[in-house]
Each structure stands twice: as structure tokens, then as C-alpha cells.
JSON list of C-alpha atoms in Angstrom, two decimals:
[
{"chain": "A", "resi": 1, "resn": "GLN", "atom": "CA", "xyz": [0.00, 0.00, 0.00]},
{"chain": "A", "resi": 2, "resn": "VAL", "atom": "CA", "xyz": [1.62, 3.21, -1.16]},
{"chain": "A", "resi": 3, "resn": "GLN", "atom": "CA", "xyz": [-0.58, 5.52, 0.88]},
{"chain": "A", "resi": 4, "resn": "PRO", "atom": "CA", "xyz": [1.57, 6.47, 3.84]},
{"chain": "A", "resi": 5, "resn": "VAL", "atom": "CA", "xyz": [0.51, 5.94, 7.44]},
{"chain": "A", "resi": 6, "resn": "GLU", "atom": "CA", "xyz": [1.56, 8.48, 10.05]},
{"chain": "A", "resi": 7, "resn": "SER", "atom": "CA", "xyz": [1.92, 7.97, 13.78]},
{"chain": "A", "resi": 8, "resn": "GLY", "atom": "CA", "xyz": [3.48, 9.66, 16.78]},
{"chain": "A", "resi": 9, "resn": "GLY", "atom": "CA", "xyz": [1.33, 12.71, 17.26]},
{"chain": "A", "resi": 10, "resn": "GLY", "atom": "CA", "xyz": [-0.07, 13.78, 20.59]},
{"chain": "A", "resi": 11, "resn": "LEU", "atom": "CA", "xyz": [-0.27, 16.46, 23.24]},
{"chain": "A", "resi": 12, "resn": "VAL", "atom": "CA", "xyz": [2.95, 17.96, 24.59]},
{"chain": "A", "resi": 13, "resn": "GLN", "atom": "CA", "xyz": [3.92, 21.00, 26.61]},
{"chain": "A", "resi": 14, "resn": "ALA", "atom": "CA", "xyz": [5.87, 23.83, 25.05]},
{"chain": "A", "resi": 15, "resn": "GLY", "atom": "CA", "xyz": [9.56, 22.97, 24.98]},
{"chain": "A", "resi": 16, "resn": "GLY", "atom": "CA", "xyz": [8.86, 19.27, 24.67]},
{"chain": "A", "resi": 17, "resn": "SER", "atom": "CA", "xyz": [9.58, 16.81, 21.89]},
{"chain": "A", "resi": 18, "resn": "LEU", "atom": "CA", "xyz": [7.71, 14.42, 19.65]},
{"chain": "A", "resi": 19, "resn": "ARG", "atom": "CA", "xyz": [8.80, 12.03, 16.93]},
{"chain": "A", "resi": 20, "resn": "LEU", "atom": "CA", "xyz": [6.50, 11.41, 14.01]},
{"chain": "A", "resi": 21, "resn": "SER", "atom": "CA", "xyz": [6.78, 8.34, 11.81]},
{"chain": "A", "resi": 22, "resn": "CYS", "atom": "CA", "xyz": [5.59, 7.78, 8.25]},
{"chain": "A", "resi": 23, "resn": "VAL", "atom": "CA", "xyz": [5.49, 4.29, 6.78]},
{"chain": "A", "resi": 24, "resn": "THR", "atom": "CA", "xyz": [4.82, 3.43, 3.17]},
{"chain": "A", "resi": 25, "resn": "SER", "atom": "CA", "xyz": [5.61, 0.56, 0.82]},
{"chain": "A", "resi": 26, "resn": "GLY", "atom": "CA", "xyz": [7.13, 0.19, -2.60]},
{"chain": "A", "resi": 27, "resn": "SER", "atom": "CA", "xyz": [9.63, 2.41, -4.29]},
{"chain": "A", "resi": 28, "resn": "VAL", "atom": "CA", "xyz": [9.09, 6.10, -3.63]},
{"chain": "A", "resi": 29, "resn": "ARG", "atom": "CA", "xyz": [11.08, 9.18, -4.43]},
{"chain": "A", "resi": 30, "resn": "ASP", "atom": "CA", "xyz": [11.08, 12.05, -1.99]},
{"chain": "A", "resi": 31, "resn": "MET", "atom": "CA", "xyz": [9.19, 12.00, 1.26]},
{"chain": "A", "resi": 32, "resn": "ALA", "atom": "CA", "xyz": [7.94, 15.07, 3.05]},
{"chain": "A", "resi": 33, "resn": "TRP", "atom": "CA", "xyz": [6.05, 16.34, 6.05]},
{"chain": "A", "resi": 34, "resn": "TYR", "atom": "CA", "xyz": [3.39, 19.02, 5.78]},
{"chain": "A", "resi": 35, "resn": "ARG", "atom": "CA", "xyz": [1.23, 20.58, 8.46]},
{"chain": "A", "resi": 36, "resn": "GLN", "atom": "CA", "xyz": [-2.08, 22.38, 8.56]},
{"chain": "A", "resi": 37, "resn": "PRO", "atom": "CA", "xyz": [-2.86, 24.54, 11.58]},
{"chain": "A", "resi": 38, "resn": "PRO", "atom": "CA", "xyz": [-6.50, 25.26, 12.41]},
{"chain": "A", "resi": 39, "resn": "GLU", "atom": "CA", "xyz": [-8.11, 27.51, 9.80]},
{"chain": "A", "resi": 40, "resn": "LYS", "atom": "CA", "xyz": [-4.85, 27.92, 7.90]},
{"chain": "A", "resi": 41, "resn": "GLN", "atom": "CA", "xyz": [-3.43, 26.50, 4.71]},
{"chain": "A", "resi": 42, "resn": "ARG", "atom": "CA", "xyz": [-1.29, 23.42, 4.58]},
{"chain": "A", "resi": 43, "resn": "GLU", "atom": "CA", "xyz": [2.43, 24.17, 4.45]},
{"chain": "A", "resi": 44, "resn": "LEU", "atom": "CA", "xyz": [5.56, 22.18, 3.70]},
{"chain": "A", "resi": 45, "resn": "VAL", "atom": "CA", "xyz": [7.57, 21.58, 6.87]},
{"chain": "A", "resi": 46, "resn": "ALA", "atom": "CA", "xyz": [10.43, 19.36, 5.74]},
{"chain": "A", "resi": 47, "resn": "SER", "atom": "CA", "xyz": [11.41, 17.12, 2.87]},
{"chain": "A", "resi": 48, "resn": "ILE", "atom": "CA", "xyz": [14.04, 14.51, 2.13]},
{"chain": "A", "resi": 49, "resn": "ASP", "atom": "CA", "xyz": [15.02, 13.05, -1.22]},
{"chain": "A", "resi": 50, "resn": "THR", "atom": "CA", "xyz": [16.42, 9.66, -2.20]},
{"chain": "A", "resi": 51, "resn": "ILE", "atom": "CA", "xyz": [20.02, 10.67, -1.47]},
{"chain": "A", "resi": 52, "resn": "GLY", "atom": "CA", "xyz": [19.22, 12.22, 1.89]},
{"chain": "A", "resi": 53, "resn": "SER", "atom": "CA", "xyz": [19.19, 15.88, 0.97]},
{"chain": "A", "resi": 54, "resn": "THR", "atom": "CA", "xyz": [16.85, 17.78, 3.24]},
{"chain": "A", "resi": 55, "resn": "ASP", "atom": "CA", "xyz": [14.99, 21.05, 3.23]},
{"chain": "A", "resi": 56, "resn": "TYR", "atom": "CA", "xyz": [13.05, 22.85, 5.97]},
{"chain": "A", "resi": 57, "resn": "VAL", "atom": "CA", "xyz": [10.70, 25.75, 6.33]},
{"chain": "A", "resi": 58, "resn": "ASP", "atom": "CA", "xyz": [12.47, 28.57, 8.17]},
{"chain": "A", "resi": 59, "resn": "SER", "atom": "CA", "xyz": [10.22, 28.39, 11.22]},
{"chain": "A", "resi": 60, "resn": "VAL", "atom": "CA", "xyz": [11.43, 24.88, 12.16]},
{"chain": "A", "resi": 61, "resn": "LYS", "atom": "CA", "xyz": [15.11, 25.07, 11.23]},
{"chain": "A", "resi": 62, "resn": "GLY", "atom": "CA", "xyz": [17.28, 24.05, 14.16]},
{"chain": "A", "resi": 63, "resn": "ARG", "atom": "CA", "xyz": [14.35, 22.41, 15.95]},
{"chain": "A", "resi": 64, "resn": "PHE", "atom": "CA", "xyz": [13.03, 19.73, 13.58]},
{"chain": "A", "resi": 65, "resn": "THR", "atom": "CA", "xyz": [14.97, 16.98, 11.84]},
{"chain": "A", "resi": 66, "resn": "ILE", "atom": "CA", "xyz": [13.69, 14.82, 9.03]},
{"chain": "A", "resi": 67, "resn": "SER", "atom": "CA", "xyz": [15.30, 11.45, 8.38]},
{"chain": "A", "resi": 68, "resn": "ARG", "atom": "CA", "xyz": [14.58, 8.41, 6.33]},
{"chain": "A", "resi": 69, "resn": "GLU", "atom": "CA", "xyz": [15.19, 4.70, 6.39]},
{"chain": "A", "resi": 70, "resn": "LYS", "atom": "CA", "xyz": [15.31, 4.16, 2.68]},
{"chain": "A", "resi": 71, "resn": "ASN", "atom": "CA", "xyz": [15.10, 0.40, 2.62]},
{"chain": "A", "resi": 72, "resn": "LYS", "atom": "CA", "xyz": [12.04, 0.48, 4.83]},
{"chain": "A", "resi": 73, "resn": "ASN", "atom": "CA", "xyz": [10.48, 3.51, 3.15]},
{"chain": "A", "resi": 74, "resn": "THR", "atom": "CA", "xyz": [10.02, 5.03, 6.55]},
{"chain": "A", "resi": 75, "resn": "ALA", "atom": "CA", "xyz": [10.48, 8.69, 7.31]},
{"chain": "A", "resi": 76, "resn": "TYR", "atom": "CA", "xyz": [10.69, 10.39, 10.67]},
{"chain": "A", "resi": 77, "resn": "LEU", "atom": "CA", "xyz": [10.23, 13.92, 11.87]},
{"chain": "A", "resi": 78, "resn": "GLN", "atom": "CA", "xyz": [11.99, 14.60, 15.16]},
{"chain": "A", "resi": 79, "resn": "MET", "atom": "CA", "xyz": [10.47, 17.73, 16.66]},
{"chain": "A", "resi": 80, "resn": "ASN", "atom": "CA", "xyz": [12.26, 19.42, 19.54]},
{"chain": "A", "resi": 81, "resn": "SER", "atom": "CA", "xyz": [11.66, 22.67, 21.40]},
{"chain": "A", "resi": 82, "resn": "LEU", "atom": "CA", "xyz": [8.04, 22.59, 20.35]},
{"chain": "A", "resi": 83, "resn": "LYS", "atom": "CA", "xyz": [6.03, 25.79, 20.43]},
{"chain": "A", "resi": 84, "resn": "PRO", "atom": "CA", "xyz": [2.26, 26.37, 20.60]},
{"chain": "A", "resi": 85, "resn": "GLU", "atom": "CA", "xyz": [2.40, 27.63, 17.01]},
{"chain": "A", "resi": 86, "resn": "ASP", "atom": "CA", "xyz": [3.54, 24.16, 15.94]},
{"chain": "A", "resi": 87, "resn": "THR", "atom": "CA", "xyz": [0.06, 22.89, 16.74]},
{"chain": "A", "resi": 88, "resn": "ALA", "atom": "CA", "xyz": [-1.37, 21.37, 13.57]},
{"chain": "A", "resi": 89, "resn": "VAL", "atom": "CA", "xyz": [-2.33, 18.20, 11.79]},
{"chain": "A", "resi": 90, "resn": "TYR", "atom": "CA", "xyz": [0.86, 16.80, 10.32]},
{"chain": "A", "resi": 91, "resn": "TYR", "atom": "CA", "xyz": [0.69, 14.93, 7.02]},
{"chain": "A", "resi": 92, "resn": "CYS", "atom": "CA", "xyz": [3.19, 12.73, 5.29]},
{"chain": "A", "resi": 93, "resn": "ARG", "atom": "CA", "xyz": [3.45, 12.95, 1.52]},
{"chain": "A", "resi": 94, "resn": "VAL", "atom": "CA", "xyz": [5.37, 10.48, -0.64]},
{"chain": "A", "resi": 95, "resn": "ARG", "atom": "CA", "xyz": [5.97, 10.60, -4.35]},
{"chain": "A", "resi": 96, "resn": "ARG", "atom": "CA", "xyz": [6.00, 7.60, -6.71]},
{"chain": "A", "resi": 97, "resn": "GLY", "atom": "CA", "xyz": [6.94, 8.69, -10.17]},
{"chain": "A", "resi": 98, "resn": "SER", "atom": "CA", "xyz": [4.92, 11.82, -10.75]},
{"chain": "A", "resi": 99, "resn": "VAL", "atom": "CA", "xyz": [2.10, 10.89, -8.37]},
{"chain": "A", "resi": 100, "resn": "ASN", "atom": "CA", "xyz": [1.80, 12.13, -4.79]},
{"chain": "A", "resi": 101, "resn": "PHE", "atom": "CA", "xyz": [0.24, 10.03, -2.06]},
{"chain": "A", "resi": 102, "resn": "TRP", "atom": "CA", "xyz": [-0.94, 11.53, 1.22]},
{"chain": "A", "resi": 103, "resn": "GLY", "atom": "CA", "xyz": [-1.50, 10.06, 4.64]},
{"chain": "A", "resi": 104, "resn": "GLN", "atom": "CA", "xyz": [-4.50, 10.75, 6.82]},
{"chain": "A", "resi": 105, "resn": "GLY", "atom": "CA", "xyz": [-2.56, 12.98, 9.18]},
{"chain": "A", "resi": 106, "resn": "THR", "atom": "CA", "xyz": [-1.66, 12.94, 12.85]},
{"chain": "A", "resi": 107, "resn": "GLN", "atom": "CA", "xyz": [-2.58, 15.66, 15.33]},
{"chain": "A", "resi": 108, "resn": "VAL", "atom": "CA", "xyz": [0.14, 17.51, 17.20]},
{"chain": "A", "resi": 109, "resn": "THR", "atom": "CA", "xyz": [-0.98, 19.83, 19.97]},
{"chain": "A", "resi": 110, "resn": "VAL", "atom": "CA", "xyz": [1.49, 21.96, 21.92]},
{"chain": "A", "resi": 111, "resn": "SER", "atom": "CA", "xyz": [0.19, 23.58, 25.08]},
{"chain": "A", "resi": 112, "resn": "ALA", "atom": "CA", "xyz": [1.63, 26.80, 26.44]}
]
């Protein structure tokens, strides 16, 4: 099943950490994490390609780390020093060829 499955979300206090996981199957190209805060548009948080090159939105640089177990087609998002403004539904997106597949999302809530 190519559609990715996310896990690891939850409720955490500001300054805490969470680790999100994204599991898919088959051969995929880049993997990425997006988030959608309440009543806002979805935004790209971090991405990683097949050779491990990464990219981050400015607001999470130095706090979040994306990684990937290529053979297992599993991606992680380690989130440290969480802030209330990180509260959102986090989605994993994987690309097979020219087609994107999205997970159902996992809720991350950061309390002040």
C-alpha cells in the first residue's frame, strides 16, 4: 500500500519533543512532512530526497529533523523545542513517479 501511514502525534507542553513516523511501501522518491494549523493553509515543513538531501521551512530550522530509512520507506520527523504555534495536523506525503500520495494525518498539539 503506497498511501503512507503516520503515527506519533499527541499532546505535549511547550519545549517538549515528539517524533512522528511515516510508513509506506514500494519504491518512492522524496518524502515530506506538511502541516495544517487550524483555519490555515497546509504548508511544507520538511522534505528529504532519495540521497538524503533535506529542506526545511524557516520556522522549524534548528528544531526539527527529518530522516529516512530508505530500505524500509520510513520517514521520521523529530520535533524538539516545540512551540504552541507548531500545533497542527501533520501529514506525510510520498511521491511515486509523478504521483503524490498523502497520509490521513496525525494531530500535534502543543500547550503553552
